[in-house]
Amino acid sequence: MRAIKYLALLIFQIGFAQSALHNFGNIQIHDQGQMGFHIDLENDGTFNQNLGLAGFYNSVNPLTISGSEIPRFFDMDVAVIDHLFLEINTEVINGVSYIVGDVITPRIDPSISLDYLSDAFYVAEDDLRLTDGYASFLSTDGFTFPIGQDDKLRPLITPNQSSVRKYTAAYFNEDPNFPTTFSNFNTSTSEGIIENVSIHEFWDFDGSQRTYVTLTWDNESVISQLTSNLDKLRVVGWNIQENRWEDLGNTNTTGSISNGTISSVEFSPQDYEAITFGSLINEDGLTVFDVITPNNDGDNEFFIIEGIEFFDNTLKIYNRWGVLVYEKDNYKNTFKGDSEGRVTVAKSKKLPTGTYFYVLELTESGKKQAGPLYITY
């Protein structure tokens, strides 16, 4: 067993009580030293120059870390069967061992978290040993947040960063429509290309720099309620300004409908209050806006088929006499009244005001959709 060493300056100012060690002074755990806490820690002094192990152990009662000054530990053991509660940020610069029980932070206050600094890591996490609440990470490295709720580990993963950045995350095993510590995230309010949004869970992910994230799911996520095709699965985020769910992409998925991961595109976490799983509209859910007014006033300039960018397709537009005036493979909402058909005359000229007809064919399914298109200036 390693020897327990510590330096206590102003030792007379450290108060011991039956329920807590109250530090008013300056404590340091030296290299290879160990200090075990079997009672609460209330830190109102300096306790941030530690090189050894701080262990929190209690097999009967919960423990709490509180105070006005943030403690910073080198190594930290958590073996508290009835939870270790954080009422103040607690920092770790080397490693956390989740031995027994979990670390709980106040979800109503995201500023209080278990903070992994530099290259800090953790071991032994699982459904019963995790951070139930907020954890943060400050480094250039990628990080898998050991977060969850209700005895469910549901990590969120960030990639390597180009510079030192801080991100904070928490998992909520809650219906976004009825969150306990947020305003309502109405899953029926989303941009047009989103068909479904998960009603089973969400994450709060915070940071000031753009990044992508990877979310994890299991059987209890019921991804099958969203889609049967992982290509249609998306990370979606509740946009703070728009008050709606928006598509944050799908750059990669692993696993199956019952267990897997999905990675988003890059986005700014500060723009989104919650993120979770969603799915794209299917082919029957395409929305066609059949009037265009390409007069450069910024309104209705293009022929918009909402969601078409997610389907291989061919679009053809005919005039009232059946002459092809526009044809495009993999149409991306770019038509604004210019004639580009391969068999038309006056190519690249503005088409006159009038009624036209479009035929949209979806490559994968072979389905065709047709209807009128009105052009007016």
PDB file of N, CA and C in Angstrom, residues 17-113:
ATOM      1  N   ALA A  17     -15.958  17.607  11.384  1.00  0.00           N
ATOM      2  CA  ALA A  17     -17.239  17.383  12.050  1.00  0.00           C
ATOM      3  C   ALA A  17     -17.664  15.963  11.737  1.00  0.00           C
ATOM      4  N   GLN A  18     -18.702  15.547  12.348  1.00  0.00           N
ATOM      5  CA  GLN A  18     -19.150  14.172  12.151  1.00  0.00           C
ATOM      6  C   GLN A  18     -19.531  13.908  10.706  1.00  0.00           C
ATOM      7  N   SER A  19     -20.042  14.915  10.019  1.00  0.00           N
ATOM      8  CA  SER A  19     -20.570  14.703   8.679  1.00  0.00           C
ATOM      9  C   SER A  19     -19.715  15.276   7.562  1.00  0.00           C
ATOM     10  N   ALA A  20     -18.673  16.074   7.853  1.00  0.00           N
ATOM     11  CA  ALA A  20     -17.916  16.713   6.775  1.00  0.00           C
ATOM     12  C   ALA A  20     -16.517  17.095   7.219  1.00  0.00           C
ATOM     13  N   LEU A  21     -15.588  17.084   6.244  1.00  0.00           N
ATOM     14  CA  LEU A  21     -14.297  17.730   6.409  1.00  0.00           C
ATOM     15  C   LEU A  21     -14.417  19.088   5.754  1.00  0.00           C
ATOM     16  N   HIS A  22     -14.229  20.145   6.552  1.00  0.00           N
ATOM     17  CA  HIS A  22     -14.399  21.508   6.057  1.00  0.00           C
ATOM     18  C   HIS A  22     -13.037  22.176   5.986  1.00  0.00           C
ATOM     19  N   ASN A  23     -12.560  22.420   4.765  1.00  0.00           N
ATOM     20  CA  ASN A  23     -11.252  23.026   4.559  1.00  0.00           C
ATOM     21  C   ASN A  23     -11.386  24.530   4.373  1.00  0.00           C
ATOM     22  N   PHE A  24     -10.722  25.285   5.293  1.00  0.00           N
ATOM     23  CA  PHE A  24     -10.632  26.734   5.156  1.00  0.00           C
ATOM     24  C   PHE A  24      -9.234  27.163   4.720  1.00  0.00           C
ATOM     25  N   GLY A  25      -8.289  26.213   4.710  1.00  0.00           N
ATOM     26  CA  GLY A  25      -6.896  26.591   4.529  1.00  0.00           C
ATOM     27  C   GLY A  25      -6.314  26.136   3.216  1.00  0.00           C
ATOM     28  N   ASN A  26      -5.222  25.361   3.292  1.00  0.00           N
ATOM     29  CA  ASN A  26      -4.494  24.945   2.093  1.00  0.00           C
ATOM     30  C   ASN A  26      -4.064  23.497   2.285  1.00  0.00           C
ATOM     31  N   ILE A  27      -4.635  22.578   1.495  1.00  0.00           N
ATOM     32  CA  ILE A  27      -4.292  21.164   1.580  1.00  0.00           C
ATOM     33  C   ILE A  27      -3.664  20.732   0.261  1.00  0.00           C
ATOM     34  N   GLN A  28      -2.672  19.850   0.344  1.00  0.00           N
ATOM     35  CA  GLN A  28      -2.083  19.288  -0.868  1.00  0.00           C
ATOM     36  C   GLN A  28      -1.804  17.808  -0.664  1.00  0.00           C
ATOM     37  N   ILE A  29      -2.200  16.988  -1.632  1.00  0.00           N
ATOM     38  CA  ILE A  29      -1.844  15.575  -1.643  1.00  0.00           C
ATOM     39  C   ILE A  29      -0.622  15.433  -2.538  1.00  0.00           C
ATOM     40  N   HIS A  30       0.493  14.995  -1.960  1.00  0.00           N
ATOM     41  CA  HIS A  30       1.732  14.897  -2.726  1.00  0.00           C
ATOM     42  C   HIS A  30       1.749  13.680  -3.637  1.00  0.00           C
ATOM     43  N   ASP A  31       2.745  13.622  -4.509  1.00  0.00           N
ATOM     44  CA  ASP A  31       2.925  12.499  -5.427  1.00  0.00           C
ATOM     45  C   ASP A  31       2.960  11.182  -4.657  1.00  0.00           C
ATOM     46  N   GLN A  32       2.182  10.216  -5.124  1.00  0.00           N
ATOM     47  CA  GLN A  32       2.048   8.899  -4.512  1.00  0.00           C
ATOM     48  C   GLN A  32       1.244   8.914  -3.209  1.00  0.00           C
ATOM     49  N   GLY A  33       0.776  10.097  -2.817  1.00  0.00           N
ATOM     50  CA  GLY A  33      -0.025  10.176  -1.598  1.00  0.00           C
ATOM     51  C   GLY A  33      -1.471   9.789  -1.850  1.00  0.00           C
ATOM     52  N   GLN A  34      -2.170   9.462  -0.772  1.00  0.00           N
ATOM     53  CA  GLN A  34      -3.577   9.086  -0.858  1.00  0.00           C
ATOM     54  C   GLN A  34      -4.342   9.734   0.280  1.00  0.00           C
ATOM     55  N   MET A  35      -5.542  10.195  -0.016  1.00  0.00           N
ATOM     56  CA  MET A  35      -6.419  10.712   1.022  1.00  0.00           C
ATOM     57  C   MET A  35      -7.817  10.159   0.775  1.00  0.00           C
ATOM     58  N   GLY A  36      -8.364   9.513   1.775  1.00  0.00           N
ATOM     59  CA  GLY A  36      -9.688   8.930   1.639  1.00  0.00           C
ATOM     60  C   GLY A  36     -10.724   9.746   2.379  1.00  0.00           C
ATOM     61  N   PHE A  37     -11.843  10.012   1.704  1.00  0.00           N
ATOM     62  CA  PHE A  37     -12.952  10.750   2.298  1.00  0.00           C
ATOM     63  C   PHE A  37     -14.110   9.783   2.528  1.00  0.00           C
ATOM     64  N   HIS A  38     -14.453   9.605   3.787  1.00  0.00           N
ATOM     65  CA  HIS A  38     -15.600   8.775   4.136  1.00  0.00           C
ATOM     66  C   HIS A  38     -16.769   9.645   4.604  1.00  0.00           C
ATOM     67  N   ILE A  39     -16.528  10.944   4.630  1.00  0.00           N
ATOM     68  CA  ILE A  39     -17.546  11.943   4.968  1.00  0.00           C
ATOM     69  C   ILE A  39     -17.523  13.013   3.879  1.00  0.00           C
ATOM     70  N   ASP A  40     -18.431  13.965   3.947  1.00  0.00           N
ATOM     71  CA  ASP A  40     -18.518  15.012   2.940  1.00  0.00           C
ATOM     72  C   ASP A  40     -17.260  15.883   2.953  1.00  0.00           C
ATOM     73  N   LEU A  41     -16.976  16.496   1.788  1.00  0.00           N
ATOM     74  CA  LEU A  41     -15.912  17.494   1.670  1.00  0.00           C
ATOM     75  C   LEU A  41     -16.554  18.842   1.387  1.00  0.00           C
ATOM     76  N   GLU A  42     -16.270  19.810   2.252  1.00  0.00           N
ATOM     77  CA  GLU A  42     -16.700  21.189   2.026  1.00  0.00           C
ATOM     78  C   GLU A  42     -15.448  22.028   1.874  1.00  0.00           C
ATOM     79  N   ASN A  43     -15.196  22.511   0.665  1.00  0.00           N
ATOM     80  CA  ASN A  43     -13.923  23.159   0.371  1.00  0.00           C
ATOM     81  C   ASN A  43     -14.088  24.666   0.198  1.00  0.00           C
ATOM     82  N   ASP A  44     -13.608  25.404   1.196  1.00  0.00           N
ATOM     83  CA  ASP A  44     -13.589  26.861   1.124  1.00  0.00           C
ATOM     84  C   ASP A  44     -12.158  27.388   1.152  1.00  0.00           C
ATOM     85  N   GLY A  45     -11.211  26.488   0.900  1.00  0.00           N
ATOM     86  CA  GLY A  45      -9.808  26.880   0.873  1.00  0.00           C
ATOM     87  C   GLY A  45      -9.142  26.395  -0.400  1.00  0.00           C
ATOM     88  N   THR A  46      -7.821  26.320  -0.382  1.00  0.00           N
ATOM     89  CA  THR A  46      -7.054  25.886  -1.549  1.00  0.00           C
ATOM     90  C   THR A  46      -6.874  24.365  -1.490  1.00  0.00           C
ATOM     91  N   PHE A  47      -7.295  23.691  -2.547  1.00  0.00           N
ATOM     92  CA  PHE A  47      -7.163  22.235  -2.610  1.00  0.00           C
ATOM     93  C   PHE A  47      -7.039  21.848  -4.089  1.00  0.00           C
ATOM     94  N   ASN A  48      -6.092  22.486  -4.788  1.00  0.00           N
ATOM     95  CA  ASN A  48      -5.996  22.301  -6.235  1.00  0.00           C
ATOM     96  C   ASN A  48      -4.579  22.033  -6.731  1.00  0.00           C
ATOM     97  N   GLN A  49      -3.670  21.654  -5.828  1.00  0.00           N
ATOM     98  CA  GLN A  49      -2.285  21.361  -6.204  1.00  0.00           C
ATOM     99  C   GLN A  49      -1.956  19.900  -5.925  1.00  0.00           C
ATOM    100  N   ASN A  50      -2.893  19.023  -6.203  1.00  0.00           N
ATOM    101  CA  ASN A  50      -2.751  17.632  -5.797  1.00  0.00           C
ATOM    102  C   ASN A  50      -2.076  16.769  -6.865  1.00  0.00           C
ATOM    103  N   LEU A  51      -1.261  15.819  -6.382  1.00  0.00           N
ATOM    104  CA  LEU A  51      -0.557  14.899  -7.271  1.00  0.00           C
ATOM    105  C   LEU A  51      -0.881  13.437  -6.968  1.00  0.00           C
ATOM    106  N   GLY A  52      -1.536  13.169  -5.881  1.00  0.00           N
ATOM    107  CA  GLY A  52      -1.848  11.793  -5.489  1.00  0.00           C
ATOM    108  C   GLY A  52      -3.297  11.446  -5.739  1.00  0.00           C
ATOM    109  N   LEU A  53      -3.824  10.572  -4.891  1.00  0.00           N
ATOM    110  CA  LEU A  53      -5.167  10.042  -5.044  1.00  0.00           C
ATOM    111  C   LEU A  53      -6.111  10.595  -3.989  1.00  0.00           C
ATOM    112  N   ALA A  54      -7.272  11.078  -4.431  1.00  0.00           N
ATOM    113  CA  ALA A  54      -8.369  11.433  -3.525  1.00  0.00           C
ATOM    114  C   ALA A  54      -9.484  10.419  -3.744  1.00  0.00           C
ATOM    115  N   GLY A  55      -9.805   9.667  -2.708  1.00  0.00           N
ATOM    116  CA  GLY A  55     -10.834   8.649  -2.829  1.00  0.00           C
ATOM    117  C   GLY A  55     -12.055   8.990  -2.007  1.00  0.00           C
ATOM    118  N   PHE A  56     -13.231   8.784  -2.596  1.00  0.00           N
ATOM    119  CA  PHE A  56     -14.490   9.035  -1.890  1.00  0.00           C
ATOM    120  C   PHE A  56     -15.176   7.689  -1.703  1.00  0.00           C
ATOM    121  N   TYR A  57     -15.276   7.279  -0.420  1.00  0.00           N
ATOM    122  CA  TYR A  57     -15.707   5.925  -0.097  1.00  0.00           C
ATOM    123  C   TYR A  57     -16.803   5.959   0.956  1.00  0.00           C
ATOM    124  N   ASN A  58     -17.918   5.313   0.684  1.00  0.00           N
ATOM    125  CA  ASN A  58     -18.943   5.117   1.702  1.00  0.00           C
ATOM    126  C   ASN A  58     -19.904   4.048   1.193  1.00  0.00           C
ATOM    127  N   SER A  59     -20.073   3.006   1.966  1.00  0.00           N
ATOM    128  CA  SER A  59     -20.922   1.892   1.546  1.00  0.00           C
ATOM    129  C   SER A  59     -22.340   1.987   2.105  1.00  0.00           C
ATOM    130  N   VAL A  60     -22.620   3.066   2.844  1.00  0.00           N
ATOM    131  CA  VAL A  60     -23.940   3.208   3.478  1.00  0.00           C
ATOM    132  C   VAL A  60     -24.631   4.498   3.066  1.00  0.00           C
ATOM    133  N   ASN A  61     -23.924   5.616   3.175  1.00  0.00           N
ATOM    134  CA  ASN A  61     -24.525   6.933   2.976  1.00  0.00           C
ATOM    135  C   ASN A  61     -23.981   7.628   1.721  1.00  0.00           C
ATOM    136  N   PRO A  62     -24.728   8.571   1.178  1.00  0.00           N
ATOM    137  CA  PRO A  62     -24.207   9.387   0.083  1.00  0.00           C
ATOM    138  C   PRO A  62     -23.143  10.356   0.590  1.00  0.00           C
ATOM    139  N   LEU A  63     -22.296  10.844  -0.312  1.00  0.00           N
ATOM    140  CA  LEU A  63     -21.308  11.871   0.014  1.00  0.00           C
ATOM    141  C   LEU A  63     -21.517  13.073  -0.899  1.00  0.00           C
ATOM    142  N   THR A  64     -21.038  14.226  -0.435  1.00  0.00           N
ATOM    143  CA  THR A  64     -21.208  15.472  -1.181  1.00  0.00           C
ATOM    144  C   THR A  64     -19.901  16.250  -1.205  1.00  0.00           C
ATOM    145  N   ILE A  65     -19.584  16.845  -2.346  1.00  0.00           N
ATOM    146  CA  ILE A  65     -18.496  17.813  -2.457  1.00  0.00           C
ATOM    147  C   ILE A  65     -19.131  19.177  -2.665  1.00  0.00           C
ATOM    148  N   SER A  66     -18.817  20.117  -1.786  1.00  0.00           N
ATOM    149  CA  SER A  66     -19.413  21.443  -1.860  1.00  0.00           C
ATOM    150  C   SER A  66     -18.367  22.480  -1.462  1.00  0.00           C
ATOM    151  N   GLY A  67     -18.800  23.733  -1.364  1.00  0.00           N
ATOM    152  CA  GLY A  67     -17.910  24.808  -0.944  1.00  0.00           C
ATOM    153  C   GLY A  67     -17.856  25.932  -1.946  1.00  0.00           C
ATOM    154  N   SER A  68     -16.963  26.870  -1.681  1.00  0.00           N
ATOM    155  CA  SER A  68     -16.830  28.049  -2.540  1.00  0.00           C
ATOM    156  C   SER A  68     -15.623  27.986  -3.459  1.00  0.00           C
ATOM    157  N   GLU A  69     -14.712  27.014  -3.231  1.00  0.00           N
ATOM    158  CA  GLU A  69     -13.492  26.901  -4.028  1.00  0.00           C
ATOM    159  C   GLU A  69     -13.453  25.535  -4.717  1.00  0.00           C
ATOM    160  N   ILE A  70     -13.149  25.537  -5.997  1.00  0.00           N
ATOM    161  CA  ILE A  70     -13.150  24.307  -6.782  1.00  0.00           C
ATOM    162  C   ILE A  70     -11.958  23.435  -6.419  1.00  0.00           C
ATOM    163  N   PRO A  71     -12.182  22.192  -5.999  1.00  0.00           N
ATOM    164  CA  PRO A  71     -11.067  21.270  -5.771  1.00  0.00           C
ATOM    165  C   PRO A  71     -10.595  20.674  -7.094  1.00  0.00           C
ATOM    166  N   ARG A  72      -9.291  20.435  -7.179  1.00  0.00           N
ATOM    167  CA  ARG A  72      -8.713  19.810  -8.370  1.00  0.00           C
ATOM    168  C   ARG A  72      -7.881  18.612  -7.927  1.00  0.00           C
ATOM    169  N   PHE A  73      -8.268  17.433  -8.378  1.00  0.00           N
ATOM    170  CA  PHE A  73      -7.590  16.205  -7.990  1.00  0.00           C
ATOM    171  C   PHE A  73      -6.773  15.656  -9.153  1.00  0.00           C
ATOM    172  N   PHE A  74      -5.700  14.934  -8.804  1.00  0.00           N
ATOM    173  CA  PHE A  74      -4.915  14.240  -9.820  1.00  0.00           C
ATOM    174  C   PHE A  74      -5.647  12.950 -10.199  1.00  0.00           C
ATOM    175  N   ASP A  75      -5.760  12.042  -9.262  1.00  0.00           N
ATOM    176  CA  ASP A  75      -6.566  10.837  -9.441  1.00  0.00           C
ATOM    177  C   ASP A  75      -7.732  10.873  -8.463  1.00  0.00           C
ATOM    178  N   MET A  76      -8.847  10.277  -8.865  1.00  0.00           N
ATOM    179  CA  MET A  76     -10.045  10.314  -8.042  1.00  0.00           C
ATOM    180  C   MET A  76     -10.748   8.964  -8.104  1.00  0.00           C
ATOM    181  N   ASP A  77     -10.990   8.361  -6.932  1.00  0.00           N
ATOM    182  CA  ASP A  77     -11.794   7.151  -6.820  1.00  0.00           C
ATOM    183  C   ASP A  77     -13.209   7.513  -6.398  1.00  0.00           C
ATOM    184  N   VAL A  78     -14.200   6.871  -7.011  1.00  0.00           N
ATOM    185  CA  VAL A  78     -15.589   7.033  -6.599  1.00  0.00           C
ATOM    186  C   VAL A  78     -16.117   5.658  -6.206  1.00  0.00           C
ATOM    187  N   ALA A  79     -16.364   5.478  -4.916  1.00  0.00           N
ATOM    188  CA  ALA A  79     -16.903   4.219  -4.401  1.00  0.00           C
ATOM    189  C   ALA A  79     -17.941   4.552  -3.337  1.00  0.00           C
ATOM    190  N   VAL A  80     -19.027   5.170  -3.785  1.00  0.00           N
ATOM    191  CA  VAL A  80     -20.102   5.614  -2.894  1.00  0.00           C
ATOM    192  C   VAL A  80     -21.388   4.970  -3.394  1.00  0.00           C
ATOM    193  N   ILE A  81     -21.857   3.976  -2.693  1.00  0.00           N
ATOM    194  CA  ILE A  81     -22.960   3.160  -3.199  1.00  0.00           C
ATOM    195  C   ILE A  81     -24.238   3.969  -3.373  1.00  0.00           C
ATOM    196  N   ASP A  82     -24.402   5.046  -2.626  1.00  0.00           N
ATOM    197  CA  ASP A  82     -25.622   5.848  -2.679  1.00  0.00           C
ATOM    198  C   ASP A  82     -25.361   7.228  -3.273  1.00  0.00           C
ATOM    199  N   HIS A  83     -24.417   7.312  -4.206  1.00  0.00           N
ATOM    200  CA  HIS A  83     -24.138   8.497  -5.009  1.00  0.00           C
ATOM    201  C   HIS A  83     -23.146   9.479  -4.348  1.00  0.00           C
ATOM    202  N   LEU A  84     -22.274  10.030  -5.181  1.00  0.00           N
ATOM    203  CA  LEU A  84     -21.432  11.168  -4.822  1.00  0.00           C
ATOM    204  C   LEU A  84     -22.028  12.386  -5.500  1.00  0.00           C
ATOM    205  N   PHE A  85     -22.519  13.338  -4.705  1.00  0.00           N
ATOM    206  CA  PHE A  85     -23.169  14.534  -5.222  1.00  0.00           C
ATOM    207  C   PHE A  85     -22.163  15.680  -5.330  1.00  0.00           C
ATOM    208  N   LEU A  86     -22.180  16.371  -6.471  1.00  0.00           N
ATOM    209  CA  LEU A  86     -21.353  17.561  -6.642  1.00  0.00           C
ATOM    210  C   LEU A  86     -22.228  18.794  -6.542  1.00  0.00           C
ATOM    211  N   GLU A  87     -21.901  19.659  -5.601  1.00  0.00           N
ATOM    212  CA  GLU A  87     -22.572  20.962  -5.505  1.00  0.00           C
ATOM    213  C   GLU A  87     -21.655  22.069  -5.965  1.00  0.00           C
ATOM    214  N   ILE A  88     -20.462  21.696  -6.436  1.00  0.00           N
ATOM    215  CA  ILE A  88     -19.478  22.619  -6.971  1.00  0.00           C
ATOM    216  C   ILE A  88     -18.685  21.855  -8.021  1.00  0.00           C
ATOM    217  N   ASN A  89     -18.189  22.564  -9.020  1.00  0.00           N
ATOM    218  CA  ASN A  89     -17.334  21.910 -10.014  1.00  0.00           C
ATOM    219  C   ASN A  89     -16.206  21.154  -9.321  1.00  0.00           C
ATOM    220  N   THR A  90     -15.891  19.998  -9.841  1.00  0.00           N
ATOM    221  CA  THR A  90     -14.786  19.195  -9.320  1.00  0.00           C
ATOM    222  C   THR A  90     -13.916  18.787 -10.500  1.00  0.00           C
ATOM    223  N   GLU A  91     -12.622  19.118 -10.442  1.00  0.00           N
ATOM    224  CA  GLU A  91     -11.722  18.928 -11.561  1.00  0.00           C
ATOM    225  C   GLU A  91     -10.803  17.727 -11.345  1.00  0.00           C
ATOM    226  N   VAL A  92     -10.478  17.050 -12.445  1.00  0.00           N
ATOM    227  CA  VAL A  92      -9.555  15.917 -12.421  1.00  0.00           C
ATOM    228  C   VAL A  92      -8.559  16.103 -13.557  1.00  0.00           C
ATOM    229  N   ILE A  93      -7.265  15.912 -13.260  1.00  0.00           N
ATOM    230  CA  ILE A  93      -6.249  16.122 -14.291  1.00  0.00           C
ATOM    231  C   ILE A  93      -5.601  14.826 -14.776  1.00  0.00           C
ATOM    232  N   ASN A  94      -5.918  13.688 -14.133  1.00  0.00           N
ATOM    233  CA  ASN A  94      -5.338  12.431 -14.608  1.00  0.00           C
ATOM    234  C   ASN A  94      -6.417  11.377 -14.825  1.00  0.00           C
ATOM    235  N   GLY A  95      -7.005  10.830 -13.763  1.00  0.00           N
ATOM    236  CA  GLY A  95      -7.948   9.749 -13.979  1.00  0.00           C
ATOM    237  C   GLY A  95      -9.012   9.624 -12.924  1.00  0.00           C
ATOM    238  N   VAL A  96     -10.179   9.125 -13.333  1.00  0.00           N
ATOM    239  CA  VAL A  96     -11.288   8.827 -12.439  1.00  0.00           C
ATOM    240  C   VAL A  96     -11.582   7.333 -12.520  1.00  0.00           C
ATOM    241  N   SER A  97     -11.704   6.699 -11.373  1.00  0.00           N
ATOM    242  CA  SER A  97     -12.116   5.301 -11.317  1.00  0.00           C
ATOM    243  C   SER A  97     -13.530   5.232 -10.768  1.00  0.00           C
ATOM    244  N   TYR A  98     -14.460   4.796 -11.618  1.00  0.00           N
ATOM    245  CA  TYR A  98     -15.838   4.590 -11.183  1.00  0.00           C
ATOM    246  C   TYR A  98     -15.911   3.185 -10.577  1.00  0.00           C
ATOM    247  N   ILE A  99     -15.711   3.096  -9.275  1.00  0.00           N
ATOM    248  CA  ILE A  99     -15.625   1.790  -8.612  1.00  0.00           C
ATOM    249  C   ILE A  99     -17.011   1.284  -8.219  1.00  0.00           C
ATOM    250  N   VAL A 100     -17.743   2.117  -7.485  1.00  0.00           N
ATOM    251  CA  VAL A 100     -19.108   1.790  -7.074  1.00  0.00           C
ATOM    252  C   VAL A 100     -19.926   3.071  -7.113  1.00  0.00           C
ATOM    253  N   GLY A 101     -21.129   2.985  -7.645  1.00  0.00           N
ATOM    254  CA  GLY A 101     -22.006   4.145  -7.623  1.00  0.00           C
ATOM    255  C   GLY A 101     -21.670   5.156  -8.707  1.00  0.00           C
ATOM    256  N   ASP A 102     -22.383   6.272  -8.699  1.00  0.00           N
ATOM    257  CA  ASP A 102     -22.197   7.282  -9.725  1.00  0.00           C
ATOM    258  C   ASP A 102     -21.972   8.662  -9.124  1.00  0.00           C
ATOM    259  N   VAL A 103     -21.620   9.604  -9.998  1.00  0.00           N
ATOM    260  CA  VAL A 103     -21.440  11.008  -9.630  1.00  0.00           C
ATOM    261  C   VAL A 103     -22.650  11.765 -10.149  1.00  0.00           C
ATOM    262  N   ILE A 104     -23.317  12.511  -9.290  1.00  0.00           N
ATOM    263  CA  ILE A 104     -24.520  13.236  -9.678  1.00  0.00           C
ATOM    264  C   ILE A 104     -24.276  14.734  -9.580  1.00  0.00           C
ATOM    265  N   THR A 105     -24.587  15.448 -10.672  1.00  0.00           N
ATOM    266  CA  THR A 105     -24.509  16.911 -10.666  1.00  0.00           C
ATOM    267  C   THR A 105     -25.916  17.473 -10.792  1.00  0.00           C
ATOM    268  N   PRO A 106     -26.141  18.712 -10.357  1.00  0.00           N
ATOM    269  CA  PRO A 106     -27.483  19.295 -10.436  1.00  0.00           C
ATOM    270  C   PRO A 106     -27.852  19.650 -11.878  1.00  0.00           C
ATOM    271  N   ARG A 107     -28.779  18.926 -12.464  1.00  0.00           N
ATOM    272  CA  ARG A 107     -29.147  19.152 -13.860  1.00  0.00           C
ATOM    273  C   ARG A 107     -29.761  20.529 -14.080  1.00  0.00           C
ATOM    274  N   ILE A 108     -30.281  21.117 -13.043  1.00  0.00           N
ATOM    275  CA  ILE A 108     -30.868  22.448 -13.172  1.00  0.00           C
ATOM    276  C   ILE A 108     -29.792  23.520 -13.343  1.00  0.00           C
ATOM    277  N   ASP A 109     -28.524  23.159 -13.088  1.00  0.00           N
ATOM    278  CA  ASP A 109     -27.421  24.112 -13.196  1.00  0.00           C
ATOM    279  C   ASP A 109     -26.281  23.483 -13.991  1.00  0.00           C
ATOM    280  N   PRO A 110     -26.284  23.613 -15.341  1.00  0.00           N
ATOM    281  CA  PRO A 110     -25.250  23.001 -16.175  1.00  0.00           C
ATOM    282  C   PRO A 110     -23.841  23.519 -15.914  1.00  0.00           C
ATOM    283  N   SER A 111     -23.709  24.629 -15.184  1.00  0.00           N
ATOM    284  CA  SER A 111     -22.369  25.159 -14.912  1.00  0.00           C
ATOM    285  C   SER A 111     -21.614  24.308 -13.900  1.00  0.00           C
ATOM    286  N   ILE A 112     -22.312  23.443 -13.175  1.00  0.00           N
ATOM    287  CA  ILE A 112     -21.658  22.557 -12.206  1.00  0.00           C
ATOM    288  C   ILE A 112     -21.485  21.192 -12.858  1.00  0.00           C
ATOM    289  N   SER A 113     -20.220  20.741 -12.959  1.00  0.00           N
ATOM    290  CA  SER A 113     -19.942  19.503 -13.680  1.00  0.00           C
ATOM    291  C   SER A 113     -18.701  18.834 -13.121  1.00  0.00           C
TER     292      SER A 113
END
